[in-house]
Each structure stands twice: as C-alpha cells, then as structure tokens.
Short mmCIF file of C-alpha atoms in Angstrom, two decimals:
data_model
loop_
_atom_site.label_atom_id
_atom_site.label_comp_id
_atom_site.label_asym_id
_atom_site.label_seq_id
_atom_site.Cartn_x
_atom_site.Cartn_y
_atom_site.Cartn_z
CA UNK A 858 97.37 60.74 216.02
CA UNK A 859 97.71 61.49 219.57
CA UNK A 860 95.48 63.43 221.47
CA UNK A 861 94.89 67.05 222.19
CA UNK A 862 96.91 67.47 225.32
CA UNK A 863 99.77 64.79 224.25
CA UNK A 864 103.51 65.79 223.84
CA UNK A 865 105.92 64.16 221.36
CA UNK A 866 108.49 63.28 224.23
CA UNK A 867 104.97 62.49 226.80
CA UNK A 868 103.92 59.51 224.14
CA UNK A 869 107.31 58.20 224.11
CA UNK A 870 107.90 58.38 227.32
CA UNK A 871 105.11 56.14 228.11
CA UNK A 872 104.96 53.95 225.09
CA UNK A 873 101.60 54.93 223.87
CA UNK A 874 99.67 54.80 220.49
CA UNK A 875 96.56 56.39 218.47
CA UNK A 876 94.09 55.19 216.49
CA UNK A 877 96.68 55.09 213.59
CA UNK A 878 98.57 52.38 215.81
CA UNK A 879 97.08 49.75 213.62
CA UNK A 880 98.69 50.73 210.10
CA UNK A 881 101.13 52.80 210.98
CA UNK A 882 102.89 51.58 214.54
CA UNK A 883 102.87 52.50 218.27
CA UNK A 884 105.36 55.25 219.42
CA UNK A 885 108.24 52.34 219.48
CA UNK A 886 108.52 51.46 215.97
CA UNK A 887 108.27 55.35 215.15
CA UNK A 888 110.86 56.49 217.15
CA UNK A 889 114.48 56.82 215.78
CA UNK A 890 116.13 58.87 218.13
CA UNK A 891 115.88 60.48 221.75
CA UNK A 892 117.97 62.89 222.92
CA UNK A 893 117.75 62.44 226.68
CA UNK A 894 119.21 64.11 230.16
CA UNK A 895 120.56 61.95 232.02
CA UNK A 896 120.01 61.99 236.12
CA UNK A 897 123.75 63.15 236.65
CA UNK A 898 123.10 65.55 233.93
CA UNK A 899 124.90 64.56 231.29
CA UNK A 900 122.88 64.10 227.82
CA UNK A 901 122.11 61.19 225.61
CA UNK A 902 121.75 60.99 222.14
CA UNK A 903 120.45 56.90 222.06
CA UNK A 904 121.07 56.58 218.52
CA UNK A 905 124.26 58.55 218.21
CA UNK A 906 124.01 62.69 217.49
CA UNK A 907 122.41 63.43 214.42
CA UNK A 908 121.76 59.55 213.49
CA UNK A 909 118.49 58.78 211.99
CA UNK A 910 118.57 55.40 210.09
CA UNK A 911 115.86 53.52 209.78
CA UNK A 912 117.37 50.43 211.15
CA UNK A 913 120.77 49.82 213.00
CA UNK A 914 122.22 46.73 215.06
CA UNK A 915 124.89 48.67 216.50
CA UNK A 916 125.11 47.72 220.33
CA UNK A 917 122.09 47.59 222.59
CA UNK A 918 119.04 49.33 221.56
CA UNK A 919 119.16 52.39 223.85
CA UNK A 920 116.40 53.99 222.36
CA UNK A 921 113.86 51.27 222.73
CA UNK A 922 115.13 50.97 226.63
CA UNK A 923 113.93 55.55 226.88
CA UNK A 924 110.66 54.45 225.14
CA UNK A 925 108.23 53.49 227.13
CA UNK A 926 110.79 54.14 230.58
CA UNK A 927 107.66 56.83 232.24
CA UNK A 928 110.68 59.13 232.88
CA UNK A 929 112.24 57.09 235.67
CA UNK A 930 115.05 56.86 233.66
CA UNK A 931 115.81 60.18 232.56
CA UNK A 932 113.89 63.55 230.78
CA UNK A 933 113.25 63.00 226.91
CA UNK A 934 114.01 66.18 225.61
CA UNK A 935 113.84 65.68 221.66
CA UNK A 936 112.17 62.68 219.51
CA UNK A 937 113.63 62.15 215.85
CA UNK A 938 110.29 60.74 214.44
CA UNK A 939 109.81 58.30 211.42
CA UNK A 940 107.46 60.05 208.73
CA UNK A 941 104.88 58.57 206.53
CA UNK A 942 103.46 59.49 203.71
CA UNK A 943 99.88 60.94 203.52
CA UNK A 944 97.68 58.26 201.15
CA UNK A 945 96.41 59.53 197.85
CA UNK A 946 92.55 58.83 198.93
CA UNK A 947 90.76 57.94 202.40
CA UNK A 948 87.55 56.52 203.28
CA UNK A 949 85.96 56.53 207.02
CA UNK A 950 83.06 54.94 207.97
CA UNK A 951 80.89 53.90 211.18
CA UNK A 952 79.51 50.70 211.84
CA UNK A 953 76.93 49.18 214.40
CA UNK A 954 76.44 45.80 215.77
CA UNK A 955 74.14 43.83 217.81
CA UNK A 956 76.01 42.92 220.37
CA UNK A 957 80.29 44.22 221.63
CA UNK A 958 80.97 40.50 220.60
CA UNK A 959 80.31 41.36 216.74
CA UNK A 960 82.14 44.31 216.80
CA UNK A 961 85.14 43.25 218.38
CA UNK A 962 84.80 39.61 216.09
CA UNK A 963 84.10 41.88 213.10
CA UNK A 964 87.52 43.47 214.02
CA UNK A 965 89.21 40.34 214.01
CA UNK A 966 87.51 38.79 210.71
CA UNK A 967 89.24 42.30 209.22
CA UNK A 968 92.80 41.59 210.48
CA UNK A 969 92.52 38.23 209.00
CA UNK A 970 91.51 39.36 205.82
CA UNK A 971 94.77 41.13 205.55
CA UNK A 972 92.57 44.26 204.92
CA UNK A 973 95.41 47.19 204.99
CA UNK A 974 93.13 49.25 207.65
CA UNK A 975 94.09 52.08 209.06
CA UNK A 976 91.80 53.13 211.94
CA UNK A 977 89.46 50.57 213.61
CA UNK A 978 88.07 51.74 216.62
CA UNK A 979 85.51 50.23 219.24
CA UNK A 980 82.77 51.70 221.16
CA UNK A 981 80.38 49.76 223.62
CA UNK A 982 76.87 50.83 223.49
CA UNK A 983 77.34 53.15 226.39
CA UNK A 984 80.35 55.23 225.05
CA UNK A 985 78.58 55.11 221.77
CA UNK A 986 76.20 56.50 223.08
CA UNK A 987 77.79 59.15 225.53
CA UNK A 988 80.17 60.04 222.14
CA UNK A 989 76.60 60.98 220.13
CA UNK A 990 75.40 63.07 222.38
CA UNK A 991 78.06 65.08 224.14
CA UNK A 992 79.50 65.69 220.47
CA UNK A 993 76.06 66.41 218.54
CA UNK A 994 76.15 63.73 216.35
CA UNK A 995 73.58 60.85 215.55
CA UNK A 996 75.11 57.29 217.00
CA UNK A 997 72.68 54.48 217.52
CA UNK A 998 72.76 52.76 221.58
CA UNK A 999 75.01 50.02 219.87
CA UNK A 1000 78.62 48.51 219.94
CA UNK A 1001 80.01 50.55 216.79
CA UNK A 1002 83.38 50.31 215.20
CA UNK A 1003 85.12 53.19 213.53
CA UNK A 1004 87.06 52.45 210.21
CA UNK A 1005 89.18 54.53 208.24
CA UNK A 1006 91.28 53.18 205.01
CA UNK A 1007 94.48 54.47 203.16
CA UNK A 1008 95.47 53.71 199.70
CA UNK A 1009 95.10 54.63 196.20
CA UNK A 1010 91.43 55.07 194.65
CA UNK A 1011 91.76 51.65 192.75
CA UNK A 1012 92.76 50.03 195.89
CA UNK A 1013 90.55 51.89 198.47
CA UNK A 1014 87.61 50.64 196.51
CA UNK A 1015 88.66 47.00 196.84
CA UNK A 1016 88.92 47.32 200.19
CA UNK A 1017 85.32 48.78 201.15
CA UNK A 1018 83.92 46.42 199.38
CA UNK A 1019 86.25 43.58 201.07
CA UNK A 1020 85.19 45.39 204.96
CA UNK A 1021 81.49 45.90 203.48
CA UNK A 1022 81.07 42.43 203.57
CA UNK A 1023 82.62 41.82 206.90
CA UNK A 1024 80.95 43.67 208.53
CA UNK A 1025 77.64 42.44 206.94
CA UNK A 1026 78.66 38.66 207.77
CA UNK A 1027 78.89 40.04 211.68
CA UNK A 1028 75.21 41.66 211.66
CA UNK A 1029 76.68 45.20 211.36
CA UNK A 1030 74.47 48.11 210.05
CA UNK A 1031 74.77 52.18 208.99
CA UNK A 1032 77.95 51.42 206.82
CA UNK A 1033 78.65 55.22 204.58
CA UNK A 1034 81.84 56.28 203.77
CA UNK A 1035 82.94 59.43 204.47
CA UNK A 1036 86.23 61.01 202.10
CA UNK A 1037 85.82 64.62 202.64
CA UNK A 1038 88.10 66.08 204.96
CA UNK A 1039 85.97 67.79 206.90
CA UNK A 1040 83.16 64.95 207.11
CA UNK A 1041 86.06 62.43 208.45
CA UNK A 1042 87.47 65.17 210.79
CA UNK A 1043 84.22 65.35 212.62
CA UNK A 1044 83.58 61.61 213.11
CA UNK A 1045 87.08 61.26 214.75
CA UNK A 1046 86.38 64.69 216.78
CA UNK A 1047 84.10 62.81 218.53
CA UNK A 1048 86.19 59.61 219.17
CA UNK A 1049 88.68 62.13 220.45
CA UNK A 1050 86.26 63.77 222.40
CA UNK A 1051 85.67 60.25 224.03
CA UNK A 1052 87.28 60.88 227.56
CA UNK A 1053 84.92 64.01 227.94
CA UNK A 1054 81.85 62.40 227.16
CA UNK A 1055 82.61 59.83 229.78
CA UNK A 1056 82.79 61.95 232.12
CA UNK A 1057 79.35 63.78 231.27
CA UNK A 1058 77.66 60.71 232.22
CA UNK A 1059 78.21 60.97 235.86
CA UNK A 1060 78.47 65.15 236.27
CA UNK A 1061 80.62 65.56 239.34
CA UNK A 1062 82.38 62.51 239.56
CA UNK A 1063 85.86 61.85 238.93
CA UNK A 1064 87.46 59.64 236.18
CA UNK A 1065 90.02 56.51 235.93
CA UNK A 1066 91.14 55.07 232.97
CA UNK A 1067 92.54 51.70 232.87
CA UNK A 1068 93.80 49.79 229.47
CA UNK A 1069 94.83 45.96 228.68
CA UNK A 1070 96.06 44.67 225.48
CA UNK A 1071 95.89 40.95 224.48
CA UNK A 1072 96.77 38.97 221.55
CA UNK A 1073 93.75 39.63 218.38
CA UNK A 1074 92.54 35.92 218.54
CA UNK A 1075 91.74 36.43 222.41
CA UNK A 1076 90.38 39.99 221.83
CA UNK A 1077 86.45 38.81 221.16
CA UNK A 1078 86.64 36.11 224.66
CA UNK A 1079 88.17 39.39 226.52
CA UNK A 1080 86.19 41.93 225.98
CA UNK A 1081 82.76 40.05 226.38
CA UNK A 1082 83.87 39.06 229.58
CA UNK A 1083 85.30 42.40 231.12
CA UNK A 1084 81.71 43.75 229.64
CA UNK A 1085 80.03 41.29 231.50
CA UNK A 1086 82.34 41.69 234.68
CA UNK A 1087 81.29 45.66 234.15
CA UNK A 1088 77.92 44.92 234.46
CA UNK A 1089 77.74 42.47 237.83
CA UNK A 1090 79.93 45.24 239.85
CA UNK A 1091 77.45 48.02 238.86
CA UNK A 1092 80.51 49.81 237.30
CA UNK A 1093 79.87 53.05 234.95
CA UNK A 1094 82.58 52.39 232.39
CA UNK A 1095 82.33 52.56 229.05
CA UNK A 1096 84.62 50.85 226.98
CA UNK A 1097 86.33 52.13 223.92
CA UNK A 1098 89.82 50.49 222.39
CA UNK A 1099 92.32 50.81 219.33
CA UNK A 1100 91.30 47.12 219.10
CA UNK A 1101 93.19 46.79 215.71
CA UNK A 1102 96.03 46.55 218.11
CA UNK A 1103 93.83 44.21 220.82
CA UNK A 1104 94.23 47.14 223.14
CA UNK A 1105 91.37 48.48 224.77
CA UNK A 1106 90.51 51.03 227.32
CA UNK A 1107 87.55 51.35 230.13
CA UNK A 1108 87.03 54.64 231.22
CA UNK A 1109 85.48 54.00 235.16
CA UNK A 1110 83.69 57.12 235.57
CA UNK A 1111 82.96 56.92 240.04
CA UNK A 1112 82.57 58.97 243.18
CA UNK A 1113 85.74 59.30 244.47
CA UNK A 1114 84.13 60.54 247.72
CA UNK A 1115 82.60 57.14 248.12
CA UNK A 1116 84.83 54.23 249.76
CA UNK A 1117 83.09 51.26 248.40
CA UNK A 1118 82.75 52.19 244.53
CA UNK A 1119 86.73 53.62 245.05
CA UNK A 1120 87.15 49.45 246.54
CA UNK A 1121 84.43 47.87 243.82
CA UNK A 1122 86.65 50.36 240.70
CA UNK A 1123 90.26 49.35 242.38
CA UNK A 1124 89.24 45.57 242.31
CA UNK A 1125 87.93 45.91 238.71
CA UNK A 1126 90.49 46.88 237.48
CA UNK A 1127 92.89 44.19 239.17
CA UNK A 1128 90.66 41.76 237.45
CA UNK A 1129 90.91 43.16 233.91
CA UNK A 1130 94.89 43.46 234.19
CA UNK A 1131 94.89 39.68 235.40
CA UNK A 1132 92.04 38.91 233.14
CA UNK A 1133 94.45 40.44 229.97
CA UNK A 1134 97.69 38.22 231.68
CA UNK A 1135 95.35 34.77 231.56
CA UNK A 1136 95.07 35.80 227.58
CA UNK A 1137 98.62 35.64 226.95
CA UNK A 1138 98.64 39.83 227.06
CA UNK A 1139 100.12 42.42 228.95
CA UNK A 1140 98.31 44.29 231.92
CA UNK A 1141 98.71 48.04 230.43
CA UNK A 1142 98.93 48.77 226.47
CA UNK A 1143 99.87 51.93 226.30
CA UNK A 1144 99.06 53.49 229.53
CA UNK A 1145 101.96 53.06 231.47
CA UNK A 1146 102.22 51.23 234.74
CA UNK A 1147 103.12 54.06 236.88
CA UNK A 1148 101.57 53.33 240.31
CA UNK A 1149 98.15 51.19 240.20
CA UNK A 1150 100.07 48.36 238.72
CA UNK A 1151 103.49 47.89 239.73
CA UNK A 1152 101.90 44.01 241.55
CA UNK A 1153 100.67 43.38 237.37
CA UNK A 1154 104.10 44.04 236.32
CA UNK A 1155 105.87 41.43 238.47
CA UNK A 1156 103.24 38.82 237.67
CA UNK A 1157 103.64 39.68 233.94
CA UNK A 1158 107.27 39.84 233.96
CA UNK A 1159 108.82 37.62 236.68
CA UNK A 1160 110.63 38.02 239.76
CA UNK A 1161 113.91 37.30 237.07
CA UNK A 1162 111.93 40.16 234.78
CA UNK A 1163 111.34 42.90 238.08
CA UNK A 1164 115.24 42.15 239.20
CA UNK A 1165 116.73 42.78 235.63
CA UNK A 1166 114.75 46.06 235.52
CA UNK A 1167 115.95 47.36 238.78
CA UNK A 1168 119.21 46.47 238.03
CA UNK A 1169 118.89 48.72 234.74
CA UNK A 1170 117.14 51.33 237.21
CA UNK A 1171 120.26 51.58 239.61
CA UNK A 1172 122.65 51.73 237.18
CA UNK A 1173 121.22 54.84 235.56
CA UNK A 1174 119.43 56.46 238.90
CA UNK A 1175 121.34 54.61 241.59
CA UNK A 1176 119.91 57.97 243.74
CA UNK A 1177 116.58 57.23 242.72
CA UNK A 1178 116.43 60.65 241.49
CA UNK A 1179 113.74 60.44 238.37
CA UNK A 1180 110.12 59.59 239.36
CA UNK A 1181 110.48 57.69 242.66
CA UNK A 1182 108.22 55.29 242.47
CA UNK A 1183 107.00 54.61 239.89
CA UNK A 1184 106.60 51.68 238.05
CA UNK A 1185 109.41 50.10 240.49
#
C-alpha cells in the first residue's frame, strides 16, 4: 500500500513500508528478486534469473544487500514481488483518545493481544485534525488510531469485539466499522492524503519529513516525549506513524526562508533520531538515511558497522559512481 507517487523499484530501493507493513511485511520480506544494473554496467539478477522461491540459503543474500541500498549501489530495474491473498471480509474503523499516550498504548495492548491487525495507524490531535478538514471528513481534535482487519467473517467478528474492548480499556471513543469498499477507501484517502494536509496548515511554507522506529514496548515512552519535545521548540509537526511497526513519522511543516526555525527543525530532528537510538531503535524506519543522517548512522551502527559498509560500497562503486553521497 504505498503511496500515490511511489515506484515498485523507489520502495525497495529505500526499504520502505505502508500501512499494510504490520500484517503483511515491509518491502524486505516482500521482495524475492531484483534485477539490478550494475555501475560497470553489467546486470544482476540477486536471486538468480527467473528464481522466485520463497526462501533460499544459497550464498549471501544479495537481494536483501539492493533493498534498502538508496541506489548507491546500483539502479533496480525490476522487483519479483511476493503476493498475498485478498481476505474474504474487512472491517476499518477510527478511534479517538484522550491523550497520544492512549493511542499509541492502545496500539501496543493490540499487538499483545496477538490481534491479527492489519492497518493501525496514528494521528496526533493536530494531523487529525489537519486530515478532517483538508479531506472533508468529520475527525474530532484528538489522537485517533486507524484500524483495519483481515480474515474470514467468523474470525473478523472475534476480533472487533477483541479491539472493541481495547480500545475501551484505553478511554477511546467513535469506534464504527466500516466493510464497504468504498466507505473504507475514503477513510484511508485521507490518511493518504496526510502529507498534503500538513502542509495546508502553514500555506507557503515548505515541508520535512523525518521518521524513527523503536521497539513496540518503547513506542508509548517515545512518542509522548518527542510530542512533548514538539511542543517546547514551538515546532508545527504533526505526527502520524505505521505504529503497528513502532515507526512513526513527524511531518515539520517551517519557513525555510527563516534561519532560526531551519536551526530549531534541524536540531529536532537530531534529537528524535538520538531519542529513537536511546530506545534500542534505529534513527530512520523507512525513510532512508540519504543526507540529514549519515552522523545517526555511525552512532547506530559503529565505526566497525560504517567501515564494513564502505568496504561493500567500494567493491561495487569503487568510482563512486551511484549517488555520491549519500548515506556514506
């Protein structure tokens, strides 16, 4: 479930997810094959030509190395995908809560509960918000989570009533399913339509998004604090995360022609990549690291970590051909 603008080979390239991520996998997991050009040119098949198993331990795992590699490594040309079936029913629904700590503890209570969700998404009472009104729907001010289950009728019913009561036990409000096609397609319009919304709260300004993803049991401690964090800078930048996955995003919405919020949004998000590495979690889920946090990767890697990767790097670029720069 990627979004509108996203290309098969862009999403592996870069490692990234959906709101499916939490059922059904991350690009990684989903990926069985690359073909890939080389930077001398020649082309890569990392499973073998034609191969498509579902599993293999035969030699190192090439394709793994092209996922997530942000085309330093070489163009992805072709992605042999994993398919899964379509469920027999689905149910989507939207909760609110008092306060982002339910929400995001309501999330975890869920996970716990071995609930087979599909879709749990997070909004802060700002992006909430924003989402309602730039996409004409009726969202209460509050931290809401977006839910969406797969199975069979007898077992879809099980588990509403199983999230039902999770979400009551966390002070959350407004739960009605939606299984029509076209009900559920409009309630994740608008999560798609999350970016945009952002940036209508600030008309003008320019936006940055930023992402962290740390282990579910730190997820609630995490995102309370980077809320609070948001706050004492003065920072527009409402949150909104596949948090199924403990990966969440804030999208700083800022005037790019102003020095000190450009300073105040740069130092932010230092603090939420170092604020995710204190949780045990990694400074960009599915983002990439590209340029603003090559520093995050050493401290989350290692100098031992940084060294292997260049090494990897040279052998396959030793011109430094495919995006100089980045990420190294």
């Amino acid at each position: 479930d990627p979004g509108a603008d996203a290309s098969l080979c862009g999403m592996a390239a870069t490692g990234a997810s959906g709101t499916n991520a939490v059922r059904y996998g991350t690009m990684r997991p989903n990926v069985l094959n690359l073909r890939v050009v080389l930077p001398d040119g020649r082309l890569l098949h990392t499973a073998g030509p034609g191969r498509q198993p579902r599993k293999r331990a035969a030699g190192y795992d090439l394709t793994s190395l092209f996922v997530g590699s942000e085309g330093t490594l070489g163009f992805l040309t072709q992605a042999t995908l994993r398919l899964h079936p379509l469920p027999e029913a689905t149910a989507a629904t939207i909760a609110s809560f008092p306060s982002v700590g339910a929400a995001v503890a309501c999330t975890v209570q869920v996970l716990q509960a071995a609930v087979p969700v599909a879709r749990i998404e997070f909004l802060d009472e700002v992006m909430a918000n924003a989402c309602g009104r730039f996409s004409g729907m009726e969202l209460p001010a509050a931290a809401t989570l977006l839910l969406e289950l797969h199975g069979s009728r007898h077992s879809l019913a099980e588990q509403q009533q199983q999230t039902e009561e999770i979400v009551r036990q966390n002070g959350g409000s407004g739960l009605a399913w939606a299984e029509g096609l076209e009900e559920r397609e409009r309630l994740w319009s608008m999560r798609h339509n999350a970016w945009y919304a952002a940036l209508a709260l600030r008309p003008g300004c320019q936006g940055y998004s930023t992402d962290v993803c740390v282990p579910i049991s730190r997820l609630p401690d995490v995102v309370v604090e980077t809320k609070q964090d948001l706050q004492a800078s003065s920072i527009t930048g409402p949150m909104v995360g596949h948090v199924g996955d403990g990966n969440f995003h804030c999208l700083l919405i800022f005037n790019s022609q102003d020095p000190e919020e450009a300073q105040r949004i740069h130092a932010f998000t230092q603090r939420l990549g170092r604020r995710a590495l204190a949780a045990g979690g990694t400074c960009t889920g599915e983002h990439g690291v590209g340029l603003g946090k090559r520093a995050l990767l050493q401290e989350e890697l290692g100098q031992e970590g940084l060294d292997t990767l260049r090494s990897i790097k040279a052998a396959l670029d030793p011109h430094n051909l495919m995006n100089p720069g980045k990420v190294l």
